[in-house]
């Protein structure tokens, strides 16, 4: 069972079942409206099994967050290695995010909608997590090579990736008429023009 493409899977099948069940419940009901007993009933695992792997509900959320963020960061590393130019890296990052929203909507909902700081107060905001920092580093590298004009790196990153992330929100909210990945060429053309 793969909870999230790109994540290292060093977890047991039971841990993956608990995490995938928690993801489903957290995105359907919200973190605060989901109990360990809800996870136990939906996953059909014992309470003892849950506490064997995870200290508490916050431990489940922490493991889920780490697994998802690590998976995204691993894919960003692959994108960085496999593409030679900033143009191609950033386009591939957007393509990945759009496809991920289609293939793993609950994971994207948890990444983009959950108010992580409320239940994981020691975590950085999601926009400062490793995958998003890697995307910002792609932009900075593009400025160094002259592919992207000089500007504040945060403004450039928002200009490049913000439209795609907003499209993902619209997809998750059921507003778009077509699958979100079908907007890649249009959103990429707009994003790239904004920074070159």
C-alpha positions as a Python dict, from the first residue, in 0.01 Angstrom:
ca = {
    (1, 'X'): (0, 0, 0),
    (2, 'X'): (151, 334, -103),
    (3, 'X'): (20, 624, 98),
    (4, 'X'): (198, 890, -100),
    (5, 'X'): (406, 858, -416),
    (6, 'X'): (772, 942, -365),
    (7, 'X'): (781, 868, 7),
    (8, 'X'): (1028, 617, 141),
    (9, 'X'): (828, 320, 257),
    (10, 'X'): (1003, 193, 565),
    (11, 'X'): (668, 152, 740),
    (12, 'X'): (493, -176, 807),
    (13, 'X'): (163, -258, 637),
    (14, 'X'): (-13, -198, 968),
    (15, 'X'): (145, 148, 1009),
    (16, 'X'): (50, 235, 653),
    (17, 'X'): (-307, 122, 717),
    (18, 'X'): (-329, 338, 1029),
    (19, 'X'): (-183, 641, 848),
    (20, 'X'): (-400, 605, 539),
    (21, 'X'): (-710, 566, 758),
    (22, 'X'): (-609, 870, 962),
    (23, 'X'): (-554, 1068, 642),
    (24, 'X'): (-901, 979, 520),
    (25, 'X'): (-1064, 1071, 850),
    (26, 'X'): (-860, 1388, 904),
    (27, 'X'): (-956, 1516, 558),
    (28, 'X'): (-1323, 1415, 590),
    (29, 'X'): (-1387, 1519, 950),
    (30, 'X'): (-1090, 1733, 1048),
    (31, 'X'): (-813, 1656, 1293),
    (32, 'X'): (-1001, 1772, 1602),
    (33, 'X'): (-1317, 1582, 1509),
    (34, 'X'): (-1130, 1252, 1470),
    (35, 'X'): (-1036, 1035, 1767),
    (36, 'X'): (-798, 743, 1800),
    (37, 'X'): (-1110, 531, 1851),
    (38, 'X'): (-1244, 651, 1513),
    (39, 'X'): (-918, 546, 1348),
    (40, 'X'): (-927, 212, 1528),
    (41, 'X'): (-1284, 142, 1410),
    (42, 'X'): (-1225, 249, 1049),
    (43, 'X'): (-890, 72, 1012),
    (44, 'X'): (-1016, -235, 1200),
    (45, 'X'): (-701, -253, 1409),
    (46, 'X'): (-676, -271, 1784),
    (47, 'X'): (-624, 38, 1996),
    (48, 'X'): (-312, -133, 2131),
    (49, 'X'): (-176, -167, 1780),
    (50, 'X'): (-223, 205, 1719),
    (51, 'X'): (-46, 293, 2044),
    (52, 'X'): (228, 42, 1966),
    (53, 'X'): (324, 242, 1657),
    (54, 'X'): (217, 592, 1756),
    (55, 'X'): (223, 759, 2097),
    (56, 'X'): (-110, 938, 2047),
    (57, 'X'): (-323, 1112, 1786),
    (58, 'X'): (-64, 1389, 1755),
    (59, 'X'): (196, 1118, 1690),
    (60, 'X'): (-20, 984, 1407),
    (61, 'X'): (-57, 1334, 1260),
    (62, 'X'): (318, 1394, 1296),
    (63, 'X'): (404, 1068, 1120),
    (64, 'X'): (152, 1141, 846),
    (65, 'X'): (283, 1495, 796),
    (66, 'X'): (644, 1375, 787),
    (67, 'X'): (564, 1096, 543),
    (68, 'X'): (381, 1328, 305),
    (69, 'X'): (639, 1608, 321),
    (70, 'X'): (927, 1363, 280),
    (71, 'X'): (757, 1210, -24),
    (72, 'X'): (716, 1549, -187),
    (73, 'X'): (1075, 1645, -105),
    (74, 'X'): (1205, 1320, -258),
    (75, 'X'): (1019, 1391, -580),
    (76, 'X'): (1154, 1748, -586),
    (77, 'X'): (1505, 1604, -554),
    (78, 'X'): (1435, 1375, -850),
    (79, 'X'): (1300, 1666, -1054),
    (80, 'X'): (1610, 1869, -974),
    (81, 'X'): (1842, 1587, -1083),
    (82, 'X'): (1651, 1488, -1396),
    (83, 'X'): (1609, 1836, -1548),
    (84, 'X'): (1890, 2060, -1669),
    (85, 'X'): (1728, 2405, -1673),
    (86, 'X'): (1528, 2607, -1423),
    (87, 'X'): (1251, 2630, -1681),
    (88, 'X'): (1225, 2251, -1702),
    (89, 'X'): (1262, 2197, -1327),
    (90, 'X'): (991, 2443, -1232),
    (91, 'X'): (755, 2318, -1503),
    (92, 'X'): (812, 1959, -1386),
    (93, 'X'): (741, 2066, -1025),
    (94, 'X'): (410, 2219, -1129),
    (95, 'X'): (322, 1916, -1339),
    (96, 'X'): (396, 1692, -1040),
    (97, 'X'): (178, 1899, -806),
    (98, 'X'): (-115, 1901, -1049),
    (99, 'X'): (-94, 1526, -1108),
    (100, 'X'): (-57, 1461, -737),
    (101, 'X'): (-375, 1657, -668),
    (102, 'X'): (-558, 1424, -906),
    (103, 'X'): (-401, 1098, -791),
    (104, 'X'): (-388, 1170, -415),
    (105, 'X'): (-648, 1436, -337),
    (106, 'X'): (-665, 1350, 32),
    (107, 'X'): (-289, 1389, 67),
    (108, 'X'): (-304, 1728, -103),
    (109, 'X'): (-597, 1832, 115),
    (110, 'X'): (-398, 1741, 425),
    (111, 'X'): (-91, 1926, 294),
    (112, 'X'): (-274, 2240, 178),
    (113, 'X'): (-585, 2270, 397),
    (114, 'X'): (-497, 2132, 739),
    (115, 'X'): (-398, 2393, 992),
    (116, 'X'): (-90, 2198, 1094),
    (117, 'X'): (37, 2453, 1343),
    (118, 'X'): (-276, 2400, 1555),
    (119, 'X'): (-198, 2034, 1619),
    (120, 'X'): (173, 2020, 1529),
    (121, 'X'): (296, 2343, 1689),
    (122, 'X'): (665, 2253, 1652),
    (123, 'X'): (644, 2213, 1273),
    (124, 'X'): (731, 2491, 1033),
    (125, 'X'): (445, 2631, 826),
    (126, 'X'): (383, 2411, 522),
    (127, 'X'): (517, 2684, 291),
    (128, 'X'): (851, 2655, 475),
    (129, 'X'): (863, 2276, 463),
    (130, 'X'): (1133, 2094, 267),
    (131, 'X'): (951, 2046, -65),
    (132, 'X'): (850, 2410, -84),
    (133, 'X'): (1198, 2522, 17),
    (134, 'X'): (1335, 2305, -264),
    (135, 'X'): (1101, 2476, -508),
    (136, 'X'): (1222, 2815, -385),
    (137, 'X'): (1583, 2697, -431),
    (138, 'X'): (1501, 2612, -795),
    (139, 'X'): (1388, 2971, -840),
    (140, 'X'): (1701, 3114, -675),
    (141, 'X'): (1917, 2897, -900),
    (142, 'X'): (1727, 3033, -1199),
    (143, 'X'): (1810, 3387, -1091),
    (144, 'X'): (2176, 3296, -1058),
    (145, 'X'): (2186, 3155, -1413),
    (146, 'X'): (1985, 3445, -1556),
    (147, 'X'): (1684, 3234, -1658),
    (148, 'X'): (1470, 3426, -1411),
    (149, 'X'): (1503, 3802, -1376),
    (150, 'X'): (1630, 3939, -1047),
    (151, 'X'): (1360, 3999, -786),
    (152, 'X'): (1275, 3894, -436),
    (153, 'X'): (1296, 3511, -438),
    (154, 'X'): (973, 3480, -244),
    (155, 'X'): (787, 3696, -496),
    (156, 'X'): (936, 3492, -781),
    (157, 'X'): (839, 3164, -612),
    (158, 'X'): (483, 3281, -553),
    (159, 'X'): (461, 3405, -912),
    (160, 'X'): (583, 3071, -1047),
    (161, 'X'): (400, 2829, -820),
    (162, 'X'): (113, 3025, -664),
    (163, 'X'): (-122, 2998, -961),
    (164, 'X'): (-80, 2621, -978),
    (165, 'X'): (-141, 2587, -606),
    (166, 'X'): (-455, 2799, -638),
    (167, 'X'): (-573, 2575, -925),
    (168, 'X'): (-520, 2276, -696),
    (169, 'X'): (-739, 2443, -433),
    (170, 'X'): (-1008, 2495, -697),
    (171, 'X'): (-977, 2130, -806),
    (172, 'X'): (-1005, 2003, -449),
    (173, 'X'): (-1309, 2228, -396),
    (174, 'X'): (-1478, 2084, -706),
    (175, 'X'): (-1482, 2415, -895),
    (176, 'X'): (-1287, 2320, -1211),
    (177, 'X'): (-1466, 2178, -1514),
    (178, 'X'): (-1167, 1970, -1630),
    (179, 'X'): (-906, 1762, -1447),
    (180, 'X'): (-652, 1997, -1293),
    (181, 'X'): (-359, 1845, -1483),
    (182, 'X'): (-518, 1961, -1810),
    (183, 'X'): (-443, 2321, -1709),
    (184, 'X'): (-66, 2263, -1705),
    (185, 'X'): (23, 2438, -2032),
    (186, 'X'): (-190, 2744, -1958),
    (187, 'X'): (-79, 2791, -1599),
    (188, 'X'): (284, 2728, -1690),
    (189, 'X'): (281, 2986, -1970),
    (190, 'X'): (141, 3248, -1734),
    (191, 'X'): (380, 3158, -1451),
    (192, 'X'): (693, 3160, -1664),
    (193, 'X'): (604, 3493, -1827),
    (194, 'X'): (566, 3643, -1480),
    (195, 'X'): (932, 3583, -1391),
    (196, 'X'): (1120, 3618, -1722),
}
